[in-house]
Amino acid sequence: MSKTNSSADVDVVVVGAGFAGLYTLHRLRDKLNLTTRVVEAGSDVGGTWFWNRYPGARCDIESVHYSYSFDEDLQQDWQWSEKFAGQPEILRYLEHVADRFDLRKDITFGTRVIGVHWDDVDSVWTVHTDDGQSVRSRYFISGAGNLSVPKTPEFGGIDNFRGEVLLTGNWPREGADFTGKRVAVIGAGASGIQAIPFIAEDAAELVVFQRTPNFATPLGNGPIDPDEVADIKANYRAVRDAARNHFLGVPFDQVQPSALAVSADERRRTFDARWNAGGFRLFIDSYQDILFDKKANDTIADYIRERIRERVQDPEKAATLTPTGYAYATKRPPLETNYYEAFNRDSVSVVDVKSTPIDEITETGVRVGDRTYEVDVIVLATGFDAMTGPLMAMDIRGRGGLPLAEKWAHGPKTYLGIMVNEFPNLFLITGPQSPSVLYNMPLAIEDHVDFATDAIDHLNRNGLDVIEPTAQAERDWGTLTNDIANQTLLPETNSWYMGANIPGKPRACMVYLGGAPTYRATCAEVVEAGYSGFALAPAEARVASTVS
Ligand code: FAD
Ligand code: NAP
């Protein structure tokens, strides 16, 4: 039964129709029978996989794992064609989910949330949208994503460029044709690394502007093995349990304790096996101490550097493409297919823009110092205002009108990465300070959606209206997440994990690094203890009317 009270139009407003928003809607509407309105800026479902249509876009966690686990029939019925599905296939999957659970009828597309304001008296959120409408809801759930607001690059002049400008994070639906064109790609993170080999095939000339070389390692994609899939499907529940009990949310089980405890030969054999197996095995299924111990990290970093030099024929290009000066995996490790080989074409060059940054985009190309690289197309693969960007963009204001931007002026503050003190009834799906982007995301999303919707159900069953973490619980969580981060090598590197890719953004670790199993156990303990660290209460207006 719907629990909408007189001052709210609906029980819940959800933003986003990606993996998070779709499952949230299904859970609220079909399992809890709550009135729910989803607002999505895009014209259809898919989130990341709706916007990022650049050539080569695909997942880097095997699709049998990078998919929903909440519905046994769905996971049995759906057939993936490749080990790591491409963007069109993942989008088709999410469209199928929307059809299968009849989700679109409760989603308002092509509409952006631009204000989310808490009303202390009625204990409701007022959600304003860019079509001039507003809706009042008891709860607001953000499924706005971690990587959905593209970064505005530091250099200016983009509007002056007379050619075409393309953004990996908002790629045209009709695609792009590079045949015979001079193309600049700016950025060599995971998106650039996926797109470059495809652009290189068609372009007459491709210039890659690279600030920091990456430790990219083979994806190892290919057609999916039907026997392996049959085996997984016969044991899907156990496979998903094993995934959830793994640091990164994948059912790997070959990790060894320490890279420093074995001989160089044995280490080499382990690295070779993981390199050949592909995917995140090298990162997360080799040695446990590579994220924690610089000497252990050096062994794997040296290994990858050697492999890059083997693959890039021109020693000058190889030197430019070889990462130095930071530890492997302290930036999210990109997985690649034919990336380094693309630079063996004479038509592909790489320009180091660390020592001499890009000054500006001119009418005809990219100016670096006194040289302008004349091009027809510029591809911006410059990343995202990650984790906090999508939340800040919604103008969220909590108790007493407190802006989230003010509360987080020195970095995100949350409890469990899912709720914020002074922002009652606001749930952040895979929010900052949760495992989020260091966890297979569909599973991370399901865990958070389950937590949020269970909490709402708990309130409803107990005649309560408001849930809010205490200031103390939030402080303790902040201390814990920072202490764990400081035990790793991550804080030393400039990455979006640290907010360091956006000029002026406070430097703070955006992820909980204790691993998914510990995190999940903590959340379960919190719930078992009656939502410890949270204050649960009736609405202010109800309290006032009872008292008067
Ligand atoms: P999103 O998919 O980002 O969806 C959020 C939606 O909210 C968007 O559609 C957006 O339009 C909408 N929105 C945001 N703000 C507003 C607003 N104010 N008003 C209205 N609508 C709004 N993760 C992995 O685990 N494995 C991978 O292999 C992987 N590959 C990735 C590849 C790329 C190219 C990118 C960019 C990310 C990848 N990720 C990967 C992370 C990926 O974002 C998550 O896996 C997952 O898709 C996130 O789903 P979501 O629903 O939380 O957010
Ligand atoms: P990213 O990792 O942040 O990479 C952005 C790139 O642009 C970096 O090389 C960065 O250099 C460069 N850059 C930014 N500003 C620049 C400037 N002013 N001048 C020159 N270079 C500049 O972003 P992304 O590649 O879009 O990936 C973001 C995340 O999305 C990934 O980490 C991953 O989580 C996810 N993703 C996953 C996949 C996948 O394989 N499934 C694919 C794409 C994305 P610096 O490093 O020096 O900042």
XYZ file of C-alpha atoms and ligand atoms in Angstrom:
649
model
C 0.000 0.000 0.000
C 1.267 3.497 -0.840
C 2.360 5.500 2.171
C 2.121 8.917 0.504
C 1.197 11.500 3.115
C -0.875 14.608 2.428
C 2.085 16.929 1.925
C 3.878 14.702 -0.604
C 2.857 14.042 -4.207
C 4.696 10.725 -4.344
C 6.563 8.527 -1.922
C 9.872 8.630 -3.735
C 11.582 10.634 -6.470
C 14.532 8.863 -8.056
C 17.006 10.579 -10.365
C 18.608 8.583 -13.170
C 17.574 5.642 -15.346
C 20.816 3.701 -15.474
C 21.521 0.471 -13.593
C 20.736 2.267 -10.305
C 17.529 4.083 -11.198
C 15.975 1.123 -13.007
C 16.465 -1.329 -10.164
C 15.371 1.282 -7.585
C 12.119 1.841 -9.461
C 11.429 -1.880 -9.722
C 12.142 -2.418 -6.037
C 10.051 0.524 -4.790
C 7.112 0.158 -7.132
C 6.827 -3.597 -7.629
C 8.131 -4.967 -4.314
C 7.144 -2.228 -1.843
C 4.150 -0.795 -3.702
C 5.324 2.791 -3.240
C 4.474 5.601 -5.655
C 7.668 6.455 -7.479
C 8.693 8.992 -10.127
C 12.027 8.642 -11.917
C 13.514 11.690 -13.639
C 16.139 11.148 -16.337
C 17.971 13.786 -18.393
C 18.495 11.403 -21.321
C 15.778 10.509 -23.795
C 15.831 6.834 -22.809
C 17.177 4.368 -20.250
C 20.799 3.203 -19.969
C 22.733 5.900 -18.079
C 26.453 5.403 -18.789
C 25.574 3.079 -21.652
C 23.142 5.585 -23.152
C 25.666 8.458 -23.184
C 29.046 6.776 -23.831
C 28.598 5.553 -27.424
C 32.153 6.228 -28.571
C 33.784 3.509 -30.729
C 35.238 0.733 -28.587
C 33.150 1.474 -25.477
C 32.620 -1.740 -23.520
C 32.652 -2.990 -19.952
C 35.860 -4.222 -18.343
C 34.292 -6.697 -15.925
C 32.985 -9.876 -17.572
C 29.345 -9.410 -18.537
C 28.176 -12.513 -16.715
C 29.300 -10.611 -13.609
C 28.687 -7.037 -14.803
C 24.894 -7.493 -14.838
C 21.950 -7.562 -12.461
C 21.620 -10.461 -10.035
C 18.244 -9.552 -8.517
C 16.061 -11.647 -10.797
C 16.875 -15.295 -11.424
C 14.801 -15.502 -14.624
C 16.478 -12.417 -16.049
C 19.985 -13.714 -15.460
C 19.061 -17.122 -16.841
C 17.321 -15.757 -19.947
C 19.774 -13.095 -21.063
C 22.525 -14.265 -23.442
C 25.710 -12.209 -23.741
C 27.542 -12.591 -27.049
C 31.005 -11.525 -25.888
C 32.981 -11.982 -22.672
C 33.023 -8.210 -22.211
C 29.944 -6.795 -23.905
C 30.173 -3.668 -26.007
C 28.140 -0.536 -25.304
C 25.346 -1.390 -27.814
C 24.784 -4.790 -26.187
C 24.778 -3.410 -22.621
C 22.325 -0.734 -23.732
C 20.092 -3.412 -25.299
C 20.237 -5.320 -21.999
C 19.108 -2.273 -19.989
C 16.369 -1.552 -22.546
C 15.262 -5.166 -22.148
C 15.156 -4.743 -18.364
C 13.018 -1.605 -18.796
C 10.619 -3.532 -21.079
C 10.583 -6.693 -19.021
C 9.626 -4.895 -15.806
C 7.525 -2.233 -17.566
C 9.612 0.574 -16.106
C 9.386 3.362 -18.708
C 5.838 4.387 -17.736
C 7.136 5.787 -14.431
C 10.153 7.573 -15.904
C 10.077 11.182 -17.097
C 12.727 11.392 -19.825
C 14.513 14.406 -21.243
C 14.170 16.225 -17.943
C 16.912 17.354 -15.586
C 16.666 17.717 -11.805
C 17.959 21.193 -10.939
C 16.887 21.633 -7.303
C 16.281 19.249 -4.399
C 15.204 21.099 -1.268
C 14.237 19.718 2.143
C 11.213 21.100 3.941
C 11.885 20.907 7.690
C 8.228 21.406 8.608
C 6.561 18.783 6.452
C 9.613 16.491 6.236
C 9.439 16.213 2.462
C 11.769 16.962 -0.430
C 10.699 19.365 -3.177
C 12.328 18.314 -6.425
C 12.554 21.003 -9.135
C 13.125 20.102 -12.770
C 14.289 22.108 -15.763
C 10.806 22.022 -17.340
C 9.620 24.357 -14.573
C 7.775 21.598 -12.682
C 8.246 20.490 -9.093
C 7.172 17.432 -7.162
C 7.141 16.761 -3.412
C 8.299 13.395 -2.155
C 9.040 11.783 1.187
C 12.304 10.325 -0.042
C 14.821 11.272 -2.698
C 17.115 8.610 -4.106
C 20.032 9.631 -6.276
C 20.891 7.196 -9.026
C 22.623 10.081 -10.832
C 25.774 8.030 -11.302
C 29.424 8.490 -10.391
C 30.684 9.236 -13.884
C 27.852 11.141 -15.539
C 29.052 14.761 -15.535
C 31.838 15.237 -18.097
C 34.737 17.398 -16.973
C 35.124 20.894 -18.431
C 38.747 20.958 -19.638
C 41.154 23.563 -18.239
C 42.018 24.976 -21.662
C 39.726 27.424 -23.437
C 38.746 28.141 -27.008
C 36.626 25.072 -27.768
C 33.785 27.251 -29.041
C 36.147 28.893 -31.533
C 37.043 25.616 -33.244
C 35.616 25.476 -36.765
C 35.757 21.679 -37.009
C 33.802 19.061 -35.070
C 34.141 18.574 -31.285
C 33.084 15.219 -29.831
C 32.877 14.219 -26.176
C 33.287 10.543 -25.261
C 30.803 10.974 -22.387
C 28.094 12.414 -24.649
C 28.702 10.773 -28.009
C 26.281 11.487 -30.892
C 23.674 8.770 -31.346
C 24.280 8.729 -35.090
C 27.977 7.953 -34.531
C 30.975 9.701 -36.057
C 32.894 9.124 -39.268
C 36.646 9.705 -39.073
C 37.458 8.443 -42.565
C 40.231 10.473 -44.115
C 40.117 13.103 -41.366
C 42.806 14.645 -39.160
C 41.768 13.863 -35.609
C 42.967 14.983 -32.171
C 42.147 12.863 -29.127
C 42.746 14.698 -25.849
C 43.022 12.338 -22.886
C 44.420 8.849 -22.432
C 42.278 7.430 -19.635
C 40.057 4.359 -20.027
C 37.759 6.089 -22.562
C 40.562 7.404 -24.772
C 42.352 4.060 -24.584
C 39.234 2.238 -25.815
C 38.481 4.724 -28.612
C 41.977 5.366 -30.007
C 42.495 2.012 -31.821
C 39.162 2.429 -33.650
C 39.747 6.064 -34.585
C 43.271 5.148 -35.742
C 41.825 2.647 -38.220
C 39.856 5.302 -40.125
C 41.605 8.626 -39.567
C 44.107 9.989 -42.081
C 46.067 11.311 -39.143
C 45.569 10.917 -35.396
C 47.346 12.972 -32.752
C 46.882 11.826 -29.151
C 47.427 14.525 -26.535
C 48.454 12.657 -23.412
C 49.096 14.237 -20.020
C 49.717 11.119 -17.892
C 50.548 7.774 -19.510
C 48.525 4.908 -18.099
C 49.250 1.337 -17.064
C 46.884 -0.221 -19.627
C 46.746 -4.017 -19.741
C 44.926 -6.462 -22.042
C 41.173 -6.884 -21.761
C 41.249 -10.341 -23.341
C 37.841 -10.041 -24.973
C 36.387 -12.648 -27.305
C 33.218 -14.594 -27.994
C 31.681 -15.984 -24.856
C 32.310 -19.675 -24.163
C 28.884 -21.413 -24.089
C 30.118 -24.186 -21.761
C 31.464 -21.672 -19.289
C 28.190 -19.737 -19.389
C 26.160 -22.922 -18.882
C 28.291 -23.709 -15.864
C 27.840 -20.213 -14.429
C 24.099 -20.273 -15.043
C 23.778 -23.627 -13.324
C 25.442 -22.112 -10.267
C 24.559 -18.440 -10.600
C 23.601 -17.959 -6.978
C 26.953 -19.313 -5.761
C 28.819 -17.307 -8.426
C 27.123 -14.084 -7.310
C 27.821 -14.902 -3.649
C 31.482 -15.456 -4.472
C 31.537 -12.153 -6.377
C 30.026 -10.304 -3.423
C 32.610 -11.851 -1.130
C 35.470 -10.488 -3.207
C 37.175 -7.114 -2.731
C 36.192 -5.977 -6.250
C 32.914 -7.885 -6.650
C 34.167 -10.542 -9.066
C 34.501 -14.245 -8.234
C 38.304 -14.441 -8.573
C 40.135 -16.731 -6.176
C 43.790 -16.939 -7.251
C 45.218 -13.963 -5.374
C 48.536 -14.603 -3.574
C 49.550 -12.884 -0.337
C 52.639 -10.884 -1.327
C 54.575 -10.071 -4.479
C 57.668 -9.729 -2.281
C 57.415 -13.182 -0.722
C 58.201 -15.060 -3.952
C 61.143 -15.283 -6.322
C 61.382 -13.063 -9.405
C 60.760 -16.113 -11.609
C 57.632 -17.131 -9.744
C 56.350 -13.563 -9.798
C 56.923 -13.409 -13.547
C 54.956 -16.645 -14.037
C 52.069 -15.236 -11.994
C 52.063 -11.924 -13.878
C 52.281 -13.705 -17.257
C 49.345 -15.978 -16.395
C 47.184 -13.032 -15.260
C 48.267 -10.895 -18.252
C 47.281 -13.689 -20.623
C 43.981 -14.339 -18.841
C 43.074 -10.641 -19.291
C 40.601 -8.408 -17.519
C 41.247 -7.335 -13.938
C 43.099 -10.544 -13.042
C 46.493 -8.852 -13.131
C 45.272 -6.066 -10.864
C 43.154 -7.943 -8.371
C 44.002 -11.617 -8.700
C 47.804 -11.497 -8.555
C 49.201 -10.206 -5.242
C 47.313 -8.762 -2.310
C 49.881 -6.125 -1.403
C 50.174 -4.211 -4.671
C 47.817 -1.438 -3.583
C 49.438 -1.181 -0.153
C 53.200 -1.646 -0.518
C 55.206 0.480 -2.938
C 57.910 -2.182 -3.356
C 55.303 -4.803 -4.257
C 53.699 -2.295 -6.588
C 57.049 -1.608 -8.275
C 57.285 -5.270 -9.314
C 54.019 -5.161 -11.240
C 54.613 -1.624 -12.544
C 58.022 -2.696 -13.954
C 56.401 -5.749 -15.525
C 53.770 -3.629 -17.308
C 56.354 -1.068 -18.454
C 58.374 -3.873 -20.011
C 55.309 -5.223 -21.822
C 54.477 -1.751 -23.192
C 58.015 -1.356 -24.555
C 57.691 -4.757 -26.249
C 54.550 -3.655 -28.056
C 55.427 -0.127 -29.219
C 58.034 -0.263 -31.983
C 59.210 3.356 -31.982
C 61.351 3.836 -28.836
C 60.447 7.521 -28.587
C 56.707 6.801 -28.695
C 57.229 3.904 -26.276
C 58.976 6.208 -23.806
C 56.129 8.750 -24.011
C 53.522 6.018 -23.492
C 55.305 4.387 -20.551
C 54.003 5.491 -17.145
C 56.467 6.609 -14.493
C 56.271 8.501 -11.232
C 53.132 6.968 -9.770
C 52.074 3.540 -8.584
C 50.097 1.089 -10.731
C 46.321 1.003 -10.031
C 46.339 4.248 -8.057
C 44.549 5.571 -11.126
C 41.813 3.168 -12.230
C 43.680 0.663 -14.420
C 42.390 0.825 -17.993
C 41.959 -2.389 -19.957
C 42.773 -2.279 -23.640
C 42.509 -4.022 -26.982
C 45.214 -3.160 -29.557
C 45.876 0.179 -27.850
C 49.653 0.126 -27.985
C 49.666 -1.362 -31.508
C 47.690 1.677 -32.732
C 50.841 3.743 -32.165
C 52.789 1.509 -34.573
C 50.952 3.207 -37.442
C 52.847 6.099 -39.021
C 49.589 8.045 -39.031
C 49.325 7.966 -35.209
C 51.460 10.151 -32.949
C 51.479 11.009 -29.273
C 52.214 14.433 -27.818
C 53.242 14.778 -24.194
C 51.200 17.649 -22.757
C 52.401 17.266 -19.204
C 55.575 19.311 -19.554
C 53.935 21.764 -21.972
C 50.155 21.802 -21.368
C 47.564 22.519 -24.032
C 47.196 26.291 -24.178
C 44.003 26.587 -26.136
C 41.846 25.321 -28.930
C 42.119 27.657 -31.888
C 39.864 27.942 -34.913
C 41.906 25.263 -36.656
C 43.323 22.976 -34.016
C 45.104 22.427 -30.705
C 47.787 24.909 -29.643
C 50.585 23.638 -27.398
C 53.229 26.299 -26.801
C 54.164 27.825 -30.153
C 52.871 24.903 -32.225
C 49.303 24.444 -33.436
C 48.247 20.935 -34.462
C 45.765 21.486 -37.280
C 42.876 18.995 -37.201
C 39.342 18.459 -38.505
C 37.916 16.758 -35.404
C 38.711 17.042 -31.684
C 37.686 14.198 -29.394
C 37.580 15.151 -25.723
C 38.281 12.053 -23.637
C 39.064 14.198 -20.621
C 36.984 12.360 -18.035
C 34.368 13.315 -15.495
C 33.732 15.375 -12.396
C 33.515 12.019 -10.673
C 31.469 10.947 -7.667
C 30.434 14.339 -6.277
C 29.873 16.184 -9.597
C 26.409 14.737 -10.375
C 25.220 15.426 -6.807
C 26.545 18.992 -6.714
C 24.875 19.701 -10.057
C 21.424 19.082 -8.514
C 21.561 21.956 -5.971
C 20.657 19.709 -3.041
C 19.786 21.638 0.139
C 19.158 19.958 3.471
C 17.996 21.119 6.873
C 17.741 24.905 7.211
C 18.493 25.234 3.494
C 22.105 24.003 3.917
C 23.587 23.459 0.434
C 25.343 20.121 -0.067
C 28.105 22.107 -1.795
C 28.705 23.967 1.476
C 28.564 20.836 3.594
C 31.099 19.161 1.281
C 33.289 22.235 0.736
C 36.306 20.273 2.037
C 35.331 16.911 0.563
C 32.404 14.501 0.877
C 31.026 13.618 4.309
C 28.685 10.651 4.529
C 27.704 7.733 6.689
C 28.392 4.447 4.875
C 28.623 6.442 1.637
C 24.864 6.297 1.401
C 23.391 9.030 3.634
C 24.400 12.474 4.890
C 23.771 14.127 8.259
C 21.509 17.192 7.870
C 20.107 15.710 4.625
C 17.361 13.371 5.897
C 15.662 10.855 3.616
C 18.300 11.397 0.903
C 19.910 8.177 -0.309
C 23.002 8.176 -2.510
C 23.328 5.010 -4.579
C 27.069 4.191 -4.710
C 27.827 7.544 -3.109
C 31.285 8.824 -2.194
C 32.957 6.904 0.684
C 31.280 3.640 -0.357
C 33.119 0.919 -2.356
C 31.215 2.129 -5.467
C 33.669 2.360 -8.352
C 36.014 -0.165 -6.727
C 33.281 -2.789 -6.746
C 31.583 -4.440 -9.720
C 29.000 -1.698 -10.056
C 25.728 -3.529 -10.771
C 26.274 -5.479 -7.548
C 27.345 -2.354 -5.640
C 24.184 -0.685 -6.917
C 21.937 -3.592 -5.921
C 23.429 -3.610 -2.405
C 22.743 0.112 -1.960
C 19.289 0.016 -3.494
C 18.399 -2.876 -1.191
C 19.733 -0.942 1.809
C 17.785 2.219 0.912
C 14.522 0.505 0.053
C 14.722 -1.791 3.096
C 15.247 1.285 5.277
C 12.167 2.971 3.779
C 10.175 -0.218 4.301
C 11.385 -0.386 7.905
C 10.206 3.193 8.525
C 6.826 2.485 6.970
C 6.321 -0.657 9.002
C 7.157 1.192 12.211
C 5.094 4.327 11.672
C 8.189 6.470 11.114
C 8.953 9.010 8.408
C 12.503 10.265 8.721
C 15.929 8.623 8.685
C 19.141 10.593 9.083
C 22.642 9.597 10.116
C 23.966 11.176 13.293
C 26.791 13.689 13.084
C 28.945 11.335 15.177
C 28.358 8.338 12.894
C 29.256 10.482 9.898
C 32.457 11.748 11.553
C 33.480 8.206 12.495
C 32.831 6.954 8.970
C 34.923 9.786 7.518
C 37.788 8.955 9.865
C 37.569 5.257 9.014
C 37.474 5.753 5.232
C 40.400 8.196 5.360
C 42.430 5.940 7.667
C 41.939 2.996 5.298
C 42.784 5.130 2.257
C 45.978 6.289 3.966
C 47.104 2.690 4.327
C 47.029 2.387 0.535
C 49.073 4.047 -2.194
C 46.052 5.864 -3.660
C 46.344 9.239 -1.868
C 49.815 9.833 -3.355
C 48.560 9.919 -6.951
C 46.595 12.592 -8.793
C 43.485 10.747 -9.912
C 39.750 11.223 -9.996
C 39.572 8.837 -7.002
C 41.173 11.746 -5.103
C 39.226 14.521 -6.840
C 42.545 15.642 -8.335
C 41.398 15.752 -11.984
C 39.245 18.839 -11.412
C 41.013 22.134 -10.674
C 39.923 23.503 -7.288
C 38.131 20.334 -6.174
C 39.040 19.427 -2.578
C 41.513 16.568 -2.411
C 39.802 13.676 -0.639
C 39.560 9.951 -1.205
C 36.182 9.311 -2.853
C 36.045 5.574 -2.219
C 35.895 3.192 0.725
C 38.936 0.976 0.276
C 38.202 -1.674 2.886
C 36.717 -3.936 0.202
C 33.168 -4.954 -0.586
C 32.929 -7.896 1.875
C 33.915 -5.800 4.921
C 31.664 -2.984 3.769
C 28.701 -5.298 3.288
C 29.256 -6.867 6.708
C 29.303 -3.386 8.279
C 26.018 -2.435 6.592
C 24.435 -5.704 7.731
C 25.543 -5.059 11.337
C 24.094 -1.540 11.192
C 20.714 -2.903 10.098
C 20.736 -5.764 12.592
C 21.416 -3.302 15.393
C 18.247 -1.370 14.447
C 19.984 1.088 12.088
C 22.776 2.036 14.477
C 24.267 5.430 13.670
C 20.948 6.627 12.264
C 18.211 8.631 13.969
C 14.730 7.398 12.996
C 11.741 9.627 13.764
C 8.203 10.624 12.847
C 7.855 13.710 10.632
C 8.252 17.084 12.367
C 4.702 18.103 11.368
C 3.286 14.919 12.920
C 5.213 15.527 16.140
C 3.944 19.129 16.268
C 0.306 18.134 15.722
C 0.559 15.443 18.434
C 2.018 17.942 20.915
C -0.459 20.788 20.234
P 24.692 6.088 -14.635
O 24.701 4.930 -15.536
O 25.750 7.119 -14.772
O 23.257 6.769 -14.799
C 22.962 7.974 -14.185
C 21.848 8.632 -14.963
O 21.404 9.752 -14.206
C 22.295 9.183 -16.301
O 21.523 8.645 -17.331
C 22.107 10.686 -16.188
O 21.605 11.250 -17.387
C 21.095 10.794 -15.085
N 21.238 12.046 -14.361
C 22.317 12.497 -13.687
N 22.054 13.684 -13.139
C 20.774 13.984 -13.481
C 19.938 15.078 -13.197
N 20.335 16.120 -12.447
N 18.681 15.053 -13.694
C 18.240 14.007 -14.443
N 19.001 12.954 -14.735
C 20.256 12.946 -14.252
N 31.637 0.110 -13.993
C 31.956 -1.186 -13.819
O 31.755 -1.723 -12.720
N 32.455 -1.934 -14.838
C 32.656 -1.410 -16.054
O 33.112 -2.104 -16.947
C 32.377 -0.029 -16.275
N 32.573 0.535 -17.480
C 32.319 1.874 -17.636
C 32.547 2.453 -18.881
C 32.351 3.814 -19.063
C 32.585 4.425 -20.412
C 31.947 4.621 -17.974
C 31.769 6.120 -18.139
C 31.691 4.047 -16.752
C 31.853 2.664 -16.577
N 31.589 2.041 -15.358
C 31.865 0.711 -15.187
C 30.919 2.773 -14.301
C 29.404 2.898 -14.655
O 29.107 4.239 -14.555
C 28.592 1.985 -13.736
O 28.965 0.654 -13.940
C 27.073 2.042 -13.937
O 26.695 2.026 -15.276
C 26.501 3.217 -13.203
O 25.096 3.141 -13.222
P 24.241 4.264 -12.469
O 22.841 3.991 -12.781
O 24.663 4.370 -11.065
O 24.718 5.640 -13.132
P 39.851 9.648 -16.988
O 40.272 8.318 -16.585
O 39.719 10.703 -15.961
O 40.849 10.113 -18.126
C 40.825 11.419 -18.601
C 42.072 11.669 -19.411
O 42.062 13.021 -19.864
C 43.363 11.517 -18.593
O 44.346 11.001 -19.417
C 43.663 12.952 -18.196
O 45.013 13.192 -17.873
C 43.266 13.656 -19.463
N 43.025 15.067 -19.288
C 42.099 15.653 -18.488
N 42.207 16.988 -18.587
C 43.213 17.243 -19.458
C 43.799 18.418 -19.951
N 43.379 19.624 -19.577
N 44.813 18.302 -20.829
C 45.240 17.093 -21.214
N 44.731 15.929 -20.774
C 43.718 16.019 -19.899
O 38.430 9.606 -17.747
P 37.843 8.428 -18.653
O 38.864 7.909 -19.540
O 36.581 8.938 -19.240
O 37.488 7.305 -17.598
C 36.782 7.622 -16.405
C 36.361 6.355 -15.712
O 35.219 5.778 -16.393
C 37.378 5.248 -15.721
O 38.378 5.424 -14.770
C 36.503 4.045 -15.467
O 36.103 3.978 -14.138
C 35.303 4.370 -16.320
N 35.507 3.830 -17.687
C 35.584 2.489 -17.830
C 35.799 1.958 -19.066
C 35.891 0.477 -19.262
O 36.908 -0.008 -19.701
N 34.863 -0.252 -18.993
C 35.934 2.780 -20.176
C 35.834 4.151 -19.983
C 35.625 4.668 -18.730
P 45.508 13.041 -16.347
O 45.537 11.557 -16.077
O 46.824 13.684 -16.336
O 44.496 13.748 -15.497
